[in-house]
PDB file of C-alpha atoms in Angstrom:
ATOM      1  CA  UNK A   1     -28.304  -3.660 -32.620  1.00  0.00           C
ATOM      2  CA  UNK A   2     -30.330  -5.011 -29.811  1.00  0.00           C
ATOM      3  CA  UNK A   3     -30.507  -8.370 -28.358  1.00  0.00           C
ATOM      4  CA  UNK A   4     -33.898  -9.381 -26.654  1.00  0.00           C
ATOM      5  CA  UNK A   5     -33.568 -12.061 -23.806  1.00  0.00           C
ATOM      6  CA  UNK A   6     -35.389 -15.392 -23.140  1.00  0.00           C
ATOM      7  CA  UNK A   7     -38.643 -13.643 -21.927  1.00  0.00           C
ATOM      8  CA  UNK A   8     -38.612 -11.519 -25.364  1.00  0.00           C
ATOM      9  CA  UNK A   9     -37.270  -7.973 -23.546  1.00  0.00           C
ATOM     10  CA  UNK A  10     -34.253  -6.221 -24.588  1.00  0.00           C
ATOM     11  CA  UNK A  11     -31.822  -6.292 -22.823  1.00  0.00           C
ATOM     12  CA  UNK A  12     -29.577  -3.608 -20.940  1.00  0.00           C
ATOM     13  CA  UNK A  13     -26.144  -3.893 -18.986  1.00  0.00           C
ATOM     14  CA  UNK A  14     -23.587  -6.609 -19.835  1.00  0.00           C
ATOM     15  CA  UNK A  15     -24.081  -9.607 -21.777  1.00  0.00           C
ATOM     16  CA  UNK A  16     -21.243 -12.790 -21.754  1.00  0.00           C
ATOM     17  CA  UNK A  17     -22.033 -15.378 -24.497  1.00  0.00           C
ATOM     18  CA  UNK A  18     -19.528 -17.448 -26.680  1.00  0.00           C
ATOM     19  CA  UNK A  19     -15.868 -18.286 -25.958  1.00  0.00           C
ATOM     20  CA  UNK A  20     -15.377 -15.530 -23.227  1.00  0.00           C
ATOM     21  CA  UNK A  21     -17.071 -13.173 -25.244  1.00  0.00           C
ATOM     22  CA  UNK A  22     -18.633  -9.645 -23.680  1.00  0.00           C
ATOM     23  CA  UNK A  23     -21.178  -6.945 -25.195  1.00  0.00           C
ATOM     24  CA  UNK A  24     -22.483  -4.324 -23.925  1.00  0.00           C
ATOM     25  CA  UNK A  25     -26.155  -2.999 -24.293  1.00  0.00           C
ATOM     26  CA  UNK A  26     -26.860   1.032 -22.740  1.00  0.00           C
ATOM     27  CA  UNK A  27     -30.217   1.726 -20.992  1.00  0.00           C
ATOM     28  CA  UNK A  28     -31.819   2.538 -24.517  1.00  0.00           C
ATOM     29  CA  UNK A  29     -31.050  -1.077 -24.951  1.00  0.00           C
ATOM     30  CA  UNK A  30     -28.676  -0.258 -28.099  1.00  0.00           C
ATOM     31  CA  UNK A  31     -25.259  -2.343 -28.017  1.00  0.00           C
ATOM     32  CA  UNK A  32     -22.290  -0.508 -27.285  1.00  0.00           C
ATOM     33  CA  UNK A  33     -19.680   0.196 -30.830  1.00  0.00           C
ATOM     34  CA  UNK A  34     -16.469   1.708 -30.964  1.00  0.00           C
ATOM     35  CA  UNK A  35     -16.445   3.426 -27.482  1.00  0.00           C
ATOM     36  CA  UNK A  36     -15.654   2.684 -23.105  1.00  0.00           C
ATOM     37  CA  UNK A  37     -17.751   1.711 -20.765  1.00  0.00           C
ATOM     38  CA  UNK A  38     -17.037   2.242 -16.994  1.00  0.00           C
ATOM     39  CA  UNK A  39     -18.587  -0.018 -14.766  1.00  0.00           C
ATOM     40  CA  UNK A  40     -18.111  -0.220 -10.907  1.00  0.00           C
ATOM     41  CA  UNK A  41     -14.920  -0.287  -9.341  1.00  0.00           C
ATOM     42  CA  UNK A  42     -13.888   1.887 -12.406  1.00  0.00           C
ATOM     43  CA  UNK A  43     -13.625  -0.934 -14.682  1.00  0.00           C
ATOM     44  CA  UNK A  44     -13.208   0.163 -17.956  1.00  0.00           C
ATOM     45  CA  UNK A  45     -14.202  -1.784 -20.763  1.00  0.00           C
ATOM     46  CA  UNK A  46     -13.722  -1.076 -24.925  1.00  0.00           C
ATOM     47  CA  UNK A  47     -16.333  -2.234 -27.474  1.00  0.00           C
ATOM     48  CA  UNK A  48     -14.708  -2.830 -30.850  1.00  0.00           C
ATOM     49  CA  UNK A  49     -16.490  -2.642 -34.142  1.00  0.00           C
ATOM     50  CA  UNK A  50     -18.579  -5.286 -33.814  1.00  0.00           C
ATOM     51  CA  UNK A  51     -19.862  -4.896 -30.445  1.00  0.00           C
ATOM     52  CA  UNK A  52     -17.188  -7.114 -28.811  1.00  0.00           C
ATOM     53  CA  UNK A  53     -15.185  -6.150 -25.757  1.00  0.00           C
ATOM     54  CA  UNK A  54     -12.028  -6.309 -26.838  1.00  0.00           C
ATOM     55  CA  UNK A  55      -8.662  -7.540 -25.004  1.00  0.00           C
ATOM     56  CA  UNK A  56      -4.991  -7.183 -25.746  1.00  0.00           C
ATOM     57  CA  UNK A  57      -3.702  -4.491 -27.010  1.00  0.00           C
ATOM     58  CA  UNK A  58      -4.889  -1.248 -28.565  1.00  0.00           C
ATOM     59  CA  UNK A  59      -3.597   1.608 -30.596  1.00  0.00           C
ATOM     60  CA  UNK A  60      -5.239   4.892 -30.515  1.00  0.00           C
ATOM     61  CA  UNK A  61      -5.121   8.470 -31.217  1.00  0.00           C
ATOM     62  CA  UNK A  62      -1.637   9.962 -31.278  1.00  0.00           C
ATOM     63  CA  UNK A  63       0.369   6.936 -30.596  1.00  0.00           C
ATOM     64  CA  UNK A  64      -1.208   5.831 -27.398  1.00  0.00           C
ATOM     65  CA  UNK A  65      -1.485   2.287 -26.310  1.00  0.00           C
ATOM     66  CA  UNK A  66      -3.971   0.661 -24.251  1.00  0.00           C
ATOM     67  CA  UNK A  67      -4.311  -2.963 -22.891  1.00  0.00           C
ATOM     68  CA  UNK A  68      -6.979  -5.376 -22.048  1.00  0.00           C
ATOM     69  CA  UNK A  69      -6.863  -8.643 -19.991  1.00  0.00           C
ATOM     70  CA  UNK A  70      -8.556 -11.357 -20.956  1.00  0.00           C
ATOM     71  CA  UNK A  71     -11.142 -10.214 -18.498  1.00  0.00           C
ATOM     72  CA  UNK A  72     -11.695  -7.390 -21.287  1.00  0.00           C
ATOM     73  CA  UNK A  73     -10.909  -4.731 -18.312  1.00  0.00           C
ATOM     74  CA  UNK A  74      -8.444  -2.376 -19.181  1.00  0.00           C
ATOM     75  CA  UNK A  75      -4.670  -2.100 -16.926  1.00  0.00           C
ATOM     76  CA  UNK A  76      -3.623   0.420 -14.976  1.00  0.00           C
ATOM     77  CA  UNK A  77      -0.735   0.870 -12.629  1.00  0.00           C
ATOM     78  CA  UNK A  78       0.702  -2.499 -13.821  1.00  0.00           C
ATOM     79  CA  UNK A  79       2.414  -4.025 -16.482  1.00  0.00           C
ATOM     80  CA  UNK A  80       2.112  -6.496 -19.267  1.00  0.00           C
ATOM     81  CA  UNK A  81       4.041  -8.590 -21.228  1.00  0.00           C
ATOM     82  CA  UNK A  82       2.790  -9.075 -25.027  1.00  0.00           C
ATOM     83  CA  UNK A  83       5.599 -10.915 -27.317  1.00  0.00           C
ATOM     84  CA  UNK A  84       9.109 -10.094 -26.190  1.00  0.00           C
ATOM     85  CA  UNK A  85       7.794  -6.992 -25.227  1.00  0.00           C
ATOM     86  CA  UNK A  86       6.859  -5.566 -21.567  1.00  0.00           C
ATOM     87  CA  UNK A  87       4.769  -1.950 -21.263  1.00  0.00           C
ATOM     88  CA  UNK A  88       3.882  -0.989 -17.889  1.00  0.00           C
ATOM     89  CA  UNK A  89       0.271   1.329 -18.090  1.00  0.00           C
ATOM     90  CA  UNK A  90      -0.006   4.090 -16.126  1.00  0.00           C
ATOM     91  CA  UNK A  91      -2.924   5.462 -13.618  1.00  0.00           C
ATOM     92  CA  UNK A  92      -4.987   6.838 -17.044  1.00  0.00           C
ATOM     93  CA  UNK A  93      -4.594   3.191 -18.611  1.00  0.00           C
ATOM     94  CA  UNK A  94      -2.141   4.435 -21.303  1.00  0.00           C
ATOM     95  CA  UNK A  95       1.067   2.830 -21.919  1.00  0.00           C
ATOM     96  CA  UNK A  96       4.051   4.803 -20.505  1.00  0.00           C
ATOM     97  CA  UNK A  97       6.562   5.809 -23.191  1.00  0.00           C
ATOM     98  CA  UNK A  98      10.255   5.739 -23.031  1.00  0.00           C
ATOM     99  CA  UNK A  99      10.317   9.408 -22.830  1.00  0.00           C
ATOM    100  CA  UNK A 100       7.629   9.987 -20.178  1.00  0.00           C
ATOM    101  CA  UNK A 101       9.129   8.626 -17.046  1.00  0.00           C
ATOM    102  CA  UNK A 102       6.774   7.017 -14.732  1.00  0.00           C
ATOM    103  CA  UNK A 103       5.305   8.763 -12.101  1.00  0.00           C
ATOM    104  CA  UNK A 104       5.488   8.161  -8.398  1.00  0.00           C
ATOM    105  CA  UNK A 105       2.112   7.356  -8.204  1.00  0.00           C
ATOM    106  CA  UNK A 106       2.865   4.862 -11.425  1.00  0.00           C
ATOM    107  CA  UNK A 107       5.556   3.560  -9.181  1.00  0.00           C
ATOM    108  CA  UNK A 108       3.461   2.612  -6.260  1.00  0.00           C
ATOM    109  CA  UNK A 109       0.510   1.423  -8.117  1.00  0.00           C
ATOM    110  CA  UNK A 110       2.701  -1.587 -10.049  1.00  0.00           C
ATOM    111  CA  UNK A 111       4.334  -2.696  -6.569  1.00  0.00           C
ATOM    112  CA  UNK A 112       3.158  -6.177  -5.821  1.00  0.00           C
ATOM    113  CA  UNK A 113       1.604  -4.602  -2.286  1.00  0.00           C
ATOM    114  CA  UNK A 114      -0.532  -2.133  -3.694  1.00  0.00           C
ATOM    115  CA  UNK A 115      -2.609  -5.690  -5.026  1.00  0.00           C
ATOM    116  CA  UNK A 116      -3.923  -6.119  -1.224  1.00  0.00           C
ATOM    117  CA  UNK A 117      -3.070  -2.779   0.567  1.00  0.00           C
ATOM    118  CA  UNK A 118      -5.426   0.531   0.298  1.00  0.00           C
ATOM    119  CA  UNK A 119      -2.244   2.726   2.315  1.00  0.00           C
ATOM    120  CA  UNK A 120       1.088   2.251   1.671  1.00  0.00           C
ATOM    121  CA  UNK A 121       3.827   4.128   3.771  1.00  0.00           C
ATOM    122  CA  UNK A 122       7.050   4.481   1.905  1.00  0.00           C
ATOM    123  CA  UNK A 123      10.235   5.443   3.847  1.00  0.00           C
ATOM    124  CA  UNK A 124      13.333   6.090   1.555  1.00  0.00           C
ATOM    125  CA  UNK A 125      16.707   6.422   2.749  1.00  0.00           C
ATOM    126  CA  UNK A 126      18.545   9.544   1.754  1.00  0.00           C
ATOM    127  CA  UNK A 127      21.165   9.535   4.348  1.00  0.00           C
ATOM    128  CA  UNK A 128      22.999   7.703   7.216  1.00  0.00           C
ATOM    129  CA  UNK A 129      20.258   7.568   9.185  1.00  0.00           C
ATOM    130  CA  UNK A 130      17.522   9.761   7.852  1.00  0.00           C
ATOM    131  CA  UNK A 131      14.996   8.748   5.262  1.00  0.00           C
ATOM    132  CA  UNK A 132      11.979  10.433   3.784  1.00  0.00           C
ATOM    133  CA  UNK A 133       8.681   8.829   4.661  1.00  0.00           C
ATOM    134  CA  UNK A 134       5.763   9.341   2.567  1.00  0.00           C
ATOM    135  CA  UNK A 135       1.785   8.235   2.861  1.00  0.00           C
ATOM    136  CA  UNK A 136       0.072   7.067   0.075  1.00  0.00           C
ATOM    137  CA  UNK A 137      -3.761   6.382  -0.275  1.00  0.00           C
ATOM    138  CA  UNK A 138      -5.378   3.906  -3.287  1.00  0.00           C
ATOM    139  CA  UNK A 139      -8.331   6.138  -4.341  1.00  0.00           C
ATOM    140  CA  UNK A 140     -10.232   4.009  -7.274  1.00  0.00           C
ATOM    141  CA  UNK A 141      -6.663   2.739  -9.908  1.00  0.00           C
ATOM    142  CA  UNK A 142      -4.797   4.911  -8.872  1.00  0.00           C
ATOM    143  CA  UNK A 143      -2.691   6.213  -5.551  1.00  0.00           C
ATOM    144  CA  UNK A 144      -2.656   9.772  -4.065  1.00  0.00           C
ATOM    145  CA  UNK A 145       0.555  10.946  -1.661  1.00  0.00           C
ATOM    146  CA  UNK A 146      -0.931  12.684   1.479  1.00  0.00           C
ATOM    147  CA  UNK A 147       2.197  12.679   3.314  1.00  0.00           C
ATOM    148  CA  UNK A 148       5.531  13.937   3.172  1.00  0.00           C
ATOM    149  CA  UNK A 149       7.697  13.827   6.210  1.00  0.00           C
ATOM    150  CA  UNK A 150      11.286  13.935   7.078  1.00  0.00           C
ATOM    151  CA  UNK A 151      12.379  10.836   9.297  1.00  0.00           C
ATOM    152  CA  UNK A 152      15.429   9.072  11.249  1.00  0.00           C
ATOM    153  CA  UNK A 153      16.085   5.524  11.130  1.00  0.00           C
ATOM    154  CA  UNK A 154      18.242   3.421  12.614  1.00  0.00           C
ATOM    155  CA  UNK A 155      22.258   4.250  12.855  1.00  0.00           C
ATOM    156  CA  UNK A 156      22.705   1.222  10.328  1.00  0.00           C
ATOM    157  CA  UNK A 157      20.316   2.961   7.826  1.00  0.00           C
ATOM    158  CA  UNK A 158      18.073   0.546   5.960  1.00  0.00           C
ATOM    159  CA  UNK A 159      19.202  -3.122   5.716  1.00  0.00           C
ATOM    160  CA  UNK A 160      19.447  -6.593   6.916  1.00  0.00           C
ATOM    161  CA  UNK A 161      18.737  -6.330  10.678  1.00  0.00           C
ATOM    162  CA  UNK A 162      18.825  -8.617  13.119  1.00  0.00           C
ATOM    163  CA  UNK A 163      18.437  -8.163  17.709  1.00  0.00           C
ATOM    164  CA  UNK A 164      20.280  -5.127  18.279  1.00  0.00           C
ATOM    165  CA  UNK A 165      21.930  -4.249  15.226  1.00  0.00           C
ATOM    166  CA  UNK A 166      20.031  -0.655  15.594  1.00  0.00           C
ATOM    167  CA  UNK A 167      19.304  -1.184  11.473  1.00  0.00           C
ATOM    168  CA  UNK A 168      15.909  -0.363  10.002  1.00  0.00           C
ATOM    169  CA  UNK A 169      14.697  -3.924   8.769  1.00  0.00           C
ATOM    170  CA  UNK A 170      14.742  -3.609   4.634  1.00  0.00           C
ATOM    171  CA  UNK A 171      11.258  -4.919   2.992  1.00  0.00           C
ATOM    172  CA  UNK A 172       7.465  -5.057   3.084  1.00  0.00           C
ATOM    173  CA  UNK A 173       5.353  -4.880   6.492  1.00  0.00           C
ATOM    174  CA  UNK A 174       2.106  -4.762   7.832  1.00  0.00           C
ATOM    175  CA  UNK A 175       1.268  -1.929   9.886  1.00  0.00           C
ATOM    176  CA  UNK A 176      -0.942  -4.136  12.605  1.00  0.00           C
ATOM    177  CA  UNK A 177      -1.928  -1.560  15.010  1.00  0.00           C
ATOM    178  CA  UNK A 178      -1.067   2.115  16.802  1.00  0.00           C
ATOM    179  CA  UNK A 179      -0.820   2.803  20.025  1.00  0.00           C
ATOM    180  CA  UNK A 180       0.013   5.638  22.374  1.00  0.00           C
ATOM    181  CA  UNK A 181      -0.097   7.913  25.566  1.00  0.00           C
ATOM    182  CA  UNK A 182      -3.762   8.961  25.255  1.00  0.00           C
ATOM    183  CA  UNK A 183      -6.607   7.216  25.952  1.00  0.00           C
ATOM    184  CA  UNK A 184      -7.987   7.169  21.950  1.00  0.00           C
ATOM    185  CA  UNK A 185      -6.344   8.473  19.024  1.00  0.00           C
ATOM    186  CA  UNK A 186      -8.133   8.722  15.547  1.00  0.00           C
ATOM    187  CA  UNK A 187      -7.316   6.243  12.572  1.00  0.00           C
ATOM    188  CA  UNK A 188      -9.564   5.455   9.738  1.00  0.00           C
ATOM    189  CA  UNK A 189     -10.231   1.863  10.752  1.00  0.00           C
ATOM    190  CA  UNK A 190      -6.922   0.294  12.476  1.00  0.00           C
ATOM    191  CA  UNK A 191      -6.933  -0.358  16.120  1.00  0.00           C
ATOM    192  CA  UNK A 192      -5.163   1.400  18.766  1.00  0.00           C
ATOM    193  CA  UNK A 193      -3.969   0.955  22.564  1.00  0.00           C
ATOM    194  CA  UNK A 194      -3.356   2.761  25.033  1.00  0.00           C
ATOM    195  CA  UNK A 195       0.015   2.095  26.903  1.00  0.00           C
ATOM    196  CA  UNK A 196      -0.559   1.577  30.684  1.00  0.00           C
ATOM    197  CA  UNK A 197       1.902   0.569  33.741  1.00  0.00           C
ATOM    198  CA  UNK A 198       2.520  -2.388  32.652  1.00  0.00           C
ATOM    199  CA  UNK A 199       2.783  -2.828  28.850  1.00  0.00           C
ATOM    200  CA  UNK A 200       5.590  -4.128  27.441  1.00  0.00           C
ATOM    201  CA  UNK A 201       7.515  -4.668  24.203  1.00  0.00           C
ATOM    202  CA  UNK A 202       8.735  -8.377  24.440  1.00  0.00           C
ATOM    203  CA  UNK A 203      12.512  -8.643  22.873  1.00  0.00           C
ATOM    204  CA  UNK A 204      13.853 -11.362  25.410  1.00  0.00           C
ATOM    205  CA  UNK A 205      15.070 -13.915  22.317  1.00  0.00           C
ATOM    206  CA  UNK A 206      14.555 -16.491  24.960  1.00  0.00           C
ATOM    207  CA  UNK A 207      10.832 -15.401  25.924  1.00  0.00           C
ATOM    208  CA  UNK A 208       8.112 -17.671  24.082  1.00  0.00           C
ATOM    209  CA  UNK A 209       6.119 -14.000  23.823  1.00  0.00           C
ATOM    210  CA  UNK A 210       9.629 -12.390  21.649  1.00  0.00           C
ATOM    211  CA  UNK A 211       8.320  -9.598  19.754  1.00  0.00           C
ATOM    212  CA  UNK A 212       4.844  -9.034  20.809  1.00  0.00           C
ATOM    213  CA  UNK A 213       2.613  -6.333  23.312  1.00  0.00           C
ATOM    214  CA  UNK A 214       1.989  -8.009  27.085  1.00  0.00           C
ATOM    215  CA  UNK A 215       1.126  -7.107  30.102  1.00  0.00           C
ATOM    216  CA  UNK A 216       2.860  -7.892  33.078  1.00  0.00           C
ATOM    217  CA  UNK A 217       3.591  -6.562  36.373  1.00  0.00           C
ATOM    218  CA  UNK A 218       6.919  -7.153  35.413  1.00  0.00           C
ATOM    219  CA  UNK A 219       9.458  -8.126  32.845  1.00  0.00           C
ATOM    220  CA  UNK A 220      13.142  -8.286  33.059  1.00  0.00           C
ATOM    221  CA  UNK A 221      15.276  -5.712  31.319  1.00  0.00           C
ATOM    222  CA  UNK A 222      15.947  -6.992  27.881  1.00  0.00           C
ATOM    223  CA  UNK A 223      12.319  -5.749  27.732  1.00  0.00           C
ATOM    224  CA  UNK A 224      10.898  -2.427  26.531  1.00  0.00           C
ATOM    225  CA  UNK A 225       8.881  -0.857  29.166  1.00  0.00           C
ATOM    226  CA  UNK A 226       6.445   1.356  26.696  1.00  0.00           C
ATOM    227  CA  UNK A 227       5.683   3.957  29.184  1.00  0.00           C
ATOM    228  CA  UNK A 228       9.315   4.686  30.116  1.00  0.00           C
ATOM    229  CA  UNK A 229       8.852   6.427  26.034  1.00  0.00           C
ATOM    230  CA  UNK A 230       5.894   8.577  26.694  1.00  0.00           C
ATOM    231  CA  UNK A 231       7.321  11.231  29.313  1.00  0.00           C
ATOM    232  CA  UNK A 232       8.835  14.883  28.273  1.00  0.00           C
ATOM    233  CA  UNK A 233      10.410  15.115  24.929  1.00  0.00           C
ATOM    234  CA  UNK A 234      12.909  14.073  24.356  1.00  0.00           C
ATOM    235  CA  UNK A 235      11.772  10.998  25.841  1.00  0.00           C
ATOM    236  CA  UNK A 236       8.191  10.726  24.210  1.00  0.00           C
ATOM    237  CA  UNK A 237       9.102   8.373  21.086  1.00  0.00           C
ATOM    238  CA  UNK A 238       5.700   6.271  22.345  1.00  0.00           C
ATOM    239  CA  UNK A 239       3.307   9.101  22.812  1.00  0.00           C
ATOM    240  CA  UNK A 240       2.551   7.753  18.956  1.00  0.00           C
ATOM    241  CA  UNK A 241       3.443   4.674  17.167  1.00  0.00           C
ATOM    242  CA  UNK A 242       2.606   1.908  14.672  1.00  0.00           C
ATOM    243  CA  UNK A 243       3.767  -1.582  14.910  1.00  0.00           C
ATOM    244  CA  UNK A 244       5.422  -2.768  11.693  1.00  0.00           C
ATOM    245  CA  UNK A 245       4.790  -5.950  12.192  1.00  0.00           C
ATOM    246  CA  UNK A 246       7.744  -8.168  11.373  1.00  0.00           C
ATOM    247  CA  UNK A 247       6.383 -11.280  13.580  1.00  0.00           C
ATOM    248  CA  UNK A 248       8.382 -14.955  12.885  1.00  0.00           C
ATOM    249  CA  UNK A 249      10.806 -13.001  10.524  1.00  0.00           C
ATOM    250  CA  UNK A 250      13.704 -13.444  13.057  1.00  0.00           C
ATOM    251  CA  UNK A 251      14.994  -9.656  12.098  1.00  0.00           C
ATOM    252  CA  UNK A 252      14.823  -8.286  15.393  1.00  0.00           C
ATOM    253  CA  UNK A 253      12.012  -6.637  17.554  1.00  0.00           C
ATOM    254  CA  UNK A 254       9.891  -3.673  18.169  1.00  0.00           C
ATOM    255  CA  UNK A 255       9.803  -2.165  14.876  1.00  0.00           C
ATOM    256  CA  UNK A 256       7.732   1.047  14.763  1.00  0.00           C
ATOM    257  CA  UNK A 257       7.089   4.227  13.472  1.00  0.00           C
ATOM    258  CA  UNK A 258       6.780   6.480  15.835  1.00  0.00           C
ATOM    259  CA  UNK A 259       8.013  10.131  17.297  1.00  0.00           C
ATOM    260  CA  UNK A 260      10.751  11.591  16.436  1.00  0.00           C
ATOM    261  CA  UNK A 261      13.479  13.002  18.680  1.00  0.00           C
ATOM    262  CA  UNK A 262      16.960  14.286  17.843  1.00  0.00           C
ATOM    263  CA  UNK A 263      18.746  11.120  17.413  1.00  0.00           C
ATOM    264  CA  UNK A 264      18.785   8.202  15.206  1.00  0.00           C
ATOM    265  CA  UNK A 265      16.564   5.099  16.273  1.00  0.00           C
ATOM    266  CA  UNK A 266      17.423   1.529  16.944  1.00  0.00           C
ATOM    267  CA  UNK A 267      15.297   0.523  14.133  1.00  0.00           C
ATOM    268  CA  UNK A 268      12.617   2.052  13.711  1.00  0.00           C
ATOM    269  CA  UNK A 269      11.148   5.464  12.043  1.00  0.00           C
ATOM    270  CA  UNK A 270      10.471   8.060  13.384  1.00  0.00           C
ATOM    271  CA  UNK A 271       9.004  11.199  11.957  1.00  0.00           C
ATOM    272  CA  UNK A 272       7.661  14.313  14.330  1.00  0.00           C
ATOM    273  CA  UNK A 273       4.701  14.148  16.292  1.00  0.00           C
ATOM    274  CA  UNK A 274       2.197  16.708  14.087  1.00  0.00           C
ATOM    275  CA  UNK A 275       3.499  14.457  11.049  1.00  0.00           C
ATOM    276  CA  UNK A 276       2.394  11.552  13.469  1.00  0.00           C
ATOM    277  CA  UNK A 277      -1.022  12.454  14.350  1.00  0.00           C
ATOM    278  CA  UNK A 278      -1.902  13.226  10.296  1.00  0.00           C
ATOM    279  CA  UNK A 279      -0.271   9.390   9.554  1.00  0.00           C
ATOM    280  CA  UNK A 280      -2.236   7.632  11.620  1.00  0.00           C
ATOM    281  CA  UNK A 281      -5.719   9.294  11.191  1.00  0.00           C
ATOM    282  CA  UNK A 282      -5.348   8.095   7.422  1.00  0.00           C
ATOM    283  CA  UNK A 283      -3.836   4.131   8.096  1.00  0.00           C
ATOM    284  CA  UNK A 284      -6.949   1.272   8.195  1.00  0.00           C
ATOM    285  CA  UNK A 285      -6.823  -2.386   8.217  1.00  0.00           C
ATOM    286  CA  UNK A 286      -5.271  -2.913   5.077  1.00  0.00           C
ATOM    287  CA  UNK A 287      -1.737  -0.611   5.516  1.00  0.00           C
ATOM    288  CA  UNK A 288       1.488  -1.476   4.872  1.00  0.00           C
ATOM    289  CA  UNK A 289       4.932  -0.585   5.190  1.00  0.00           C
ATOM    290  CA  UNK A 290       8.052  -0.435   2.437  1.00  0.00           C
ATOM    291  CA  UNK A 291      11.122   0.361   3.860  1.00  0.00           C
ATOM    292  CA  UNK A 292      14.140   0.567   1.211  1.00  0.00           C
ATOM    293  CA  UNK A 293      17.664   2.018   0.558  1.00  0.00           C
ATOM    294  CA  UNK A 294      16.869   3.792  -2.810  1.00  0.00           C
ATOM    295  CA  UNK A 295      13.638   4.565  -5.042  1.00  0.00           C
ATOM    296  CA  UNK A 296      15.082   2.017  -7.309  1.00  0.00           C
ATOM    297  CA  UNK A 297      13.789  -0.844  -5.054  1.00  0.00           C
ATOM    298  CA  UNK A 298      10.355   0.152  -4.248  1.00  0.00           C
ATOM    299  CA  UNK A 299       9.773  -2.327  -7.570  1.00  0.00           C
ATOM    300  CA  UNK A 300      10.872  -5.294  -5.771  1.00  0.00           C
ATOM    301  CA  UNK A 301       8.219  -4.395  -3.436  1.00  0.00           C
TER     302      UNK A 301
END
């Protein structure tokens, strides 16, 4: 089958015509029957018998399922709901079967985040107040872990937090920016700063700057002077952190991630400073945060 176009070529590539309907033509200009095409961003599309993209569900081979949106592009890492009955489709577009538990990766990839983010930092509690932090990077549909690292928190775990309740704040969090002792540090995209003199962490409730970076020659002492954390371990929590940035969610202040000493934090996370260097070098614009009590609620996420 070919279809020739309004200056009397055949045509090649995509082709919408009807009610939402798609076809598909290769560069011989022959349409596309009974088999995938890829197109960029790894969209995957299936041609049915009669040259159709199809969408909804499909059966194939040994009892695999398959979905397509009405976009005709295939799911993965997310979950649809056909009838009374919800599949979620894993990172190779198949449906996931009672008997084949989802994979991390699966996990991540259907969390409402990993929509917008392209890293997602995971931190897990396993403990009072030590979790298990883990990197994860969106490569094409589907999400690689590049980092596993043990972590404290704060002395009230993982949870509602509020001004000094020394609780890691439960949820979902932007990782704005990094900053540190040294005059650069490498990231793949997010910014960084360099603490000086006179950098402080605003957590004065009463200050109309609560819970922000400023510099000041001074600031009273319900502030965090940054550079106080950047001497001798094990006083050099600051000599590499992220902001989670929890800004007008009236949970407290200063939540980072940053290095880890022997104690629990107020707050934040903090994994060691090797673990450190490797987390930030990896986190861009678009990185986020999930901090949670058990695997279990990553999905809420």
């Amino acid at each position: 089958m070919y279809y020739f176009g309004s200056n009397g070529d055949a045509i090649t590539g995509l082709r919408h015509y009807g009610n939402n309907k798609l076809e598909y033509y290769g560069a011989d200009h022959v349409q596309y029957r009974n088999r995938y095409y890829t197109a960029a961003k790894n969209k995957l599309y299936y041609f049915g018998g009669n040259g159709d993209a199809i969408t909804g569900l499909r059966h194939y081979g040994n009892n695999k399922l398959e979905f397509y949106g009405t976009d005709h592009i295939q799911y993965r890492n997310r979950y649809a709901t056909v009838g009374n009955h919800r599949y979620y489709f894993g990172s190779n577009g198949d449906a996931v079967s009672t008997n084949q538990p989802q994979t991390e990766a699966d996990i991540i990839g259907s969390m409402r985040v990993a929509q917008k983010a392209q890293q997602i930092v995971t931190v897990v509690q396993n403990g009072g107040s030590t979790a298990t932090l883990k990197l994860w990077q969106k490569q094409g549909n589907t999400w690689r872990n590049l980092l596993t690292s043990s972590s404290r928190i704060g002395n009230g775990g993982i949870g509602n937090s509020h001004e000094g309740s020394s609780t890691t704040p439960k949820g979902v969090y932007h990782l704005s920016f990094a900053f540190g002792k040294g005059a650069t540090a490498r990231t793949a995209g997010m910014s960084y700063r360099q603490i000086k003199s006179n950098s402080y962490w605003i957590e004065d409730q009463n200050d109309r700057q609560y819970n922000t970076w400023q510099n000041h020659s001074w600031a009273n002492n319900k502030n965090e002077h940054l550079i106080d954390y950047t001497k001798a371990a094990p006083h050099n929590q600051y000599e590499l952190a992220v902001v989670m940035d929890n800004h007008g969610q009236n949970n407290g202040s200063g939540f980072f991630i940053h290095v880890k000493n022997q104690w629990p934090t107020e707050g934040c996370v903090s994994i060691n400073l090797s673990d450190m260097r490797t987390l930030v070098s990896h986190l861009g614009t678009k990185a986020y945060v999930v901090d949670v009590q058990n695997p279990s609620q990553l999905k809420n996420y």
